[in-house]
CSV table of C-alpha atoms in Angstrom, one decimal:
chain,number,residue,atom,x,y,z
A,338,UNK,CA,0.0,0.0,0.0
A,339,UNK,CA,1.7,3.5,-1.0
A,340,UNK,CA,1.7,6.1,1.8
A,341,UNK,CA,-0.6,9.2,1.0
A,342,UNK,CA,1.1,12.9,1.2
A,343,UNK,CA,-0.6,14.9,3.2
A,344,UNK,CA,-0.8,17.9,1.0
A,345,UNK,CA,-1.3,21.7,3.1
A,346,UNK,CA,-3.4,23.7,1.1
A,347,UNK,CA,-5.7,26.1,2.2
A,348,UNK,CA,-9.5,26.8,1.2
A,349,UNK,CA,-8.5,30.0,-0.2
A,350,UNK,CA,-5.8,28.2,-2.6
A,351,UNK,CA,-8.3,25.3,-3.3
A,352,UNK,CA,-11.1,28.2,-4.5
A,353,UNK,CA,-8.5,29.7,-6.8
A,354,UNK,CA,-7.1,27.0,-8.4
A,355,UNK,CA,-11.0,26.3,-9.3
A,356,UNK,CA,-11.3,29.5,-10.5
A,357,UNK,CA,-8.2,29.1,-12.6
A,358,UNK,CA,-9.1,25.6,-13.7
A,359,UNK,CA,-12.8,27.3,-14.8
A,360,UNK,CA,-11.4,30.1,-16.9
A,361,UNK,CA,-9.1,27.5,-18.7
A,362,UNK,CA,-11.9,25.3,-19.7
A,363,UNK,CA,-13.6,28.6,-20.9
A,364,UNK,CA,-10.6,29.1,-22.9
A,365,UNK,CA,-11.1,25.5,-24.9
A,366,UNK,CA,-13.8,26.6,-27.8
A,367,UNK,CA,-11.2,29.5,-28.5
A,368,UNK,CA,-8.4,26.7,-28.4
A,369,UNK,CA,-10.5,24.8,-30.6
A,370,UNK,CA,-11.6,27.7,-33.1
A,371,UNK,CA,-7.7,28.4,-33.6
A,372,UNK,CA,-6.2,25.6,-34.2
A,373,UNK,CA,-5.8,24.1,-38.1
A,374,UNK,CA,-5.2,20.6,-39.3
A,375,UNK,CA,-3.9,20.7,-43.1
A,376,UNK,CA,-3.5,17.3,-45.2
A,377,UNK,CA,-2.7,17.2,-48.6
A,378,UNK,CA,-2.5,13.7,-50.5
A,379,UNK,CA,0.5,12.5,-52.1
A,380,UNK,CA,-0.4,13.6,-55.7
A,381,UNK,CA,-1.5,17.4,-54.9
A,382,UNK,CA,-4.5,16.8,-56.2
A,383,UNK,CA,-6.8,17.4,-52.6
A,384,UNK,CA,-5.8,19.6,-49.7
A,385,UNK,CA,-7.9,19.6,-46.8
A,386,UNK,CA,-7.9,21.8,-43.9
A,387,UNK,CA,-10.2,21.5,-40.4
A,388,UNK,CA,-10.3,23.5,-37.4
A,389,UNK,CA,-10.0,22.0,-34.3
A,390,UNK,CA,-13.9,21.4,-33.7
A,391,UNK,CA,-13.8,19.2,-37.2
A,392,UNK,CA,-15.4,21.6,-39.2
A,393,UNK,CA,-14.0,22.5,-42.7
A,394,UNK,CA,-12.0,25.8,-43.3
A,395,UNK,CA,-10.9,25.1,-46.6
A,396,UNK,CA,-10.9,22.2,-49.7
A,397,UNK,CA,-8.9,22.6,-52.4
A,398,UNK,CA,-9.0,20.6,-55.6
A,399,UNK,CA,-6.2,20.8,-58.1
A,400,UNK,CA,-8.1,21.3,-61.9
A,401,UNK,CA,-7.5,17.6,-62.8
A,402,UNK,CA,-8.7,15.6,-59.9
A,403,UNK,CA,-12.1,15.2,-61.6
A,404,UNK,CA,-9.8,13.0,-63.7
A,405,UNK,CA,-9.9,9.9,-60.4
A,406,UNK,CA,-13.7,10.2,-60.5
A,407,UNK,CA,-16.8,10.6,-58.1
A,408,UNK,CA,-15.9,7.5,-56.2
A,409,UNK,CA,-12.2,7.5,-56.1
A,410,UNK,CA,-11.9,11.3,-55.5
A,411,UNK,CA,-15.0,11.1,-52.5
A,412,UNK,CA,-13.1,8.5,-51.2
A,413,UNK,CA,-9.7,10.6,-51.0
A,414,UNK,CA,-11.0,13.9,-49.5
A,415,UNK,CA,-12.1,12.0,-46.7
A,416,UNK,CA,-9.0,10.3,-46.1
A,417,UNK,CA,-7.5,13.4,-46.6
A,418,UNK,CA,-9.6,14.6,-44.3
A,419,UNK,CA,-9.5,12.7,-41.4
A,420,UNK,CA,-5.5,12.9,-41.8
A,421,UNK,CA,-6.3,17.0,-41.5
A,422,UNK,CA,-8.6,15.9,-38.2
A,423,UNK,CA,-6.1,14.6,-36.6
A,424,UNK,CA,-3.3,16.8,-37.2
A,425,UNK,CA,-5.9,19.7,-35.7
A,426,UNK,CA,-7.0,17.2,-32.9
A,427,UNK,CA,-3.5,16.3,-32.0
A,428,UNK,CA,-2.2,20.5,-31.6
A,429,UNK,CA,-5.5,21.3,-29.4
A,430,UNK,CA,-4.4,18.7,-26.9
A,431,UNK,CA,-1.4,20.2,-27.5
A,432,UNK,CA,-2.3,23.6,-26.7
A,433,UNK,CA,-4.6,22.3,-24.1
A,434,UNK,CA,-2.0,20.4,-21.9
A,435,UNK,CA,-0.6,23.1,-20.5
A,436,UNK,CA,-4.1,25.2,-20.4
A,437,UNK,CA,-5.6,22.4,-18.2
A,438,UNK,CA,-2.8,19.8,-17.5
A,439,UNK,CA,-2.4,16.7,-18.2
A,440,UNK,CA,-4.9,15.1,-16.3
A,441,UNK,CA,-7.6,17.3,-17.5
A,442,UNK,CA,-6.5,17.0,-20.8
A,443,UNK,CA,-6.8,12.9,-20.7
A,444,UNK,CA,-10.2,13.4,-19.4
A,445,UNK,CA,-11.4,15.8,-22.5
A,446,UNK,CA,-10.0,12.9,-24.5
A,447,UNK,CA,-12.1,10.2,-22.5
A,448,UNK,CA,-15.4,12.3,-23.1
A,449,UNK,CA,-14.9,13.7,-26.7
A,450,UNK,CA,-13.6,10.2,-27.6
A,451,UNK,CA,-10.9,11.5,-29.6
A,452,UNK,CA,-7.9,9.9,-27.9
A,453,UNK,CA,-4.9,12.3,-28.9
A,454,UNK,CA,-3.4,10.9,-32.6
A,455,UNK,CA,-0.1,10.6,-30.7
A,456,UNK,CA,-1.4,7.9,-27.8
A,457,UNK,CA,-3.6,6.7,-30.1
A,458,UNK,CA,-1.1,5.6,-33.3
A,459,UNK,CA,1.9,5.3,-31.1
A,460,UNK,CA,0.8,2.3,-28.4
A,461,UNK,CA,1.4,5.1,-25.7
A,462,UNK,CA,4.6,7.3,-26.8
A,463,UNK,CA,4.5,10.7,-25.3
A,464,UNK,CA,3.3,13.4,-27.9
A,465,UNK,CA,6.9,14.7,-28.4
A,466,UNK,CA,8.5,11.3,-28.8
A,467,UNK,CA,5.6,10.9,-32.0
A,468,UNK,CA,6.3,14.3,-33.4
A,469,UNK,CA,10.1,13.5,-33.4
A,470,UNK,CA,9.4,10.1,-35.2
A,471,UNK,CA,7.2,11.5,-37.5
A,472,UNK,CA,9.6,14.4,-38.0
A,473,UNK,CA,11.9,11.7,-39.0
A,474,UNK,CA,9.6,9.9,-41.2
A,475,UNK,CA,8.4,12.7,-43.2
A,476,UNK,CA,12.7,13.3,-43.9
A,477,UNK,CA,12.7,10.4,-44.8
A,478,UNK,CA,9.7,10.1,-47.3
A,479,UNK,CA,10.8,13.7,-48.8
A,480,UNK,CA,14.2,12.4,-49.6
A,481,UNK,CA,13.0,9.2,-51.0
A,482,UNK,CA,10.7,11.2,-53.0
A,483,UNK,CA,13.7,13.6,-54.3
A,484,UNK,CA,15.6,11.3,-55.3
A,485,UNK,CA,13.2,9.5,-58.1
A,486,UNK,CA,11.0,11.8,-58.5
A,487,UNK,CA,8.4,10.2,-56.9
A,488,UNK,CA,6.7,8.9,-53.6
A,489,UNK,CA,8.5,6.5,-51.7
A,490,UNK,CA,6.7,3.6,-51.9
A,491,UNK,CA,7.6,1.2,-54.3
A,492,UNK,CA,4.2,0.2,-55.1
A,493,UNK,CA,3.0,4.0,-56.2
A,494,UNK,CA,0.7,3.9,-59.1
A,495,UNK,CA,0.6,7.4,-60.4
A,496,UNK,CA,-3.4,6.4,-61.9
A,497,UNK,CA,-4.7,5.6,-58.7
A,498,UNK,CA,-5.5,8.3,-56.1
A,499,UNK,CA,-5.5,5.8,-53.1
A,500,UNK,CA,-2.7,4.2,-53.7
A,501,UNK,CA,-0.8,5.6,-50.8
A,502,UNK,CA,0.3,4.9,-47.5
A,503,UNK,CA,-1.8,7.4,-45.4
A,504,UNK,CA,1.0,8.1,-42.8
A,505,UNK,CA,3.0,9.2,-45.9
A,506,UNK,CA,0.2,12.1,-46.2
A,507,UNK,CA,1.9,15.6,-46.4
A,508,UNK,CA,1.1,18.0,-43.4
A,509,UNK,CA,1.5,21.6,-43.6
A,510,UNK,CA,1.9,23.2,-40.2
């Protein structure tokens, strides 16, 4: 059994820190309203961009992409999409954490249930740890890409819209 700290706080600290912890939370729609998830697909042809409440600020089709058709191109602004989603989902817990801390910030996640990208695709990494791997990845994936003039993967079909990894997907930040 662990032994509890007594902690020494008085009711005048314990009121404030309410008060502070109130006016954070009232400070979460603006969080929300400012912060902007941007995906763009590997062949330019969709860019997608998303507050961080989910709704959509901006689509952007390149002249040609009527080219994949209804289907194909429906299907790749949403991936797009929800690539944009949770780019903006991932910076509002971001901006959040230090707002409300960390244990608010895991309950937000509980009750929106949209777990933070970061815990979510990483089996548990901290959000920094993520955004230096995917830092790395994205490196990695632009050099490839240099190099032959195309996208990394080996299998990329340049007539098929989908055929892409979608943690390859291009975020601008």
């Amino acid at each position: 059994m662990s032994e509890r700290e007594v902690v020494e706080r008085s009711t005048a600290q314990v009121i404030a820190d309410g008060l502070e912890r109130q006016k954070a939370l009232e400070g979460v729609d603006a969080v929300l309203g400012q912060v902007r998830g941007t995906a763009t697909d590997n062949h330019q042809s969709v860019r997608v961009t998303v507050d961080g409440r989910g709704r959509l600020v901006e689509l952007w089709l390149r002249q040609d992409a009527v080219r994949w058709g209804a289907d194909q191109l429906g299907r790749l602004i949403v991936l797009v999409a929800e690539a944009a989603m949770a780019q903006a989902t991932q910076a509002a817990y971001n901006r959040l954490a230090p707002l409300l801390g960390d244990g608010m910030t895991y309950a937000i996640e509980q009750l929106s249930g949209r777990p933070a990208p970061a815990r979510r695709d990483s089996g548990g990494i901290t959000a920094e740890e993520f955004m230096r791997r995917r830092e790395e990845r994205l490196r990695r994936a632009d050099g490839s890409a240099s190099s032959r003039g195309q996208a990394a993967d080996d299998d990329w079909d340049p007539d098929d819209p989908l055929a892409f990894d979608i943690s390859s997907l291009r975020s601008d930040r």
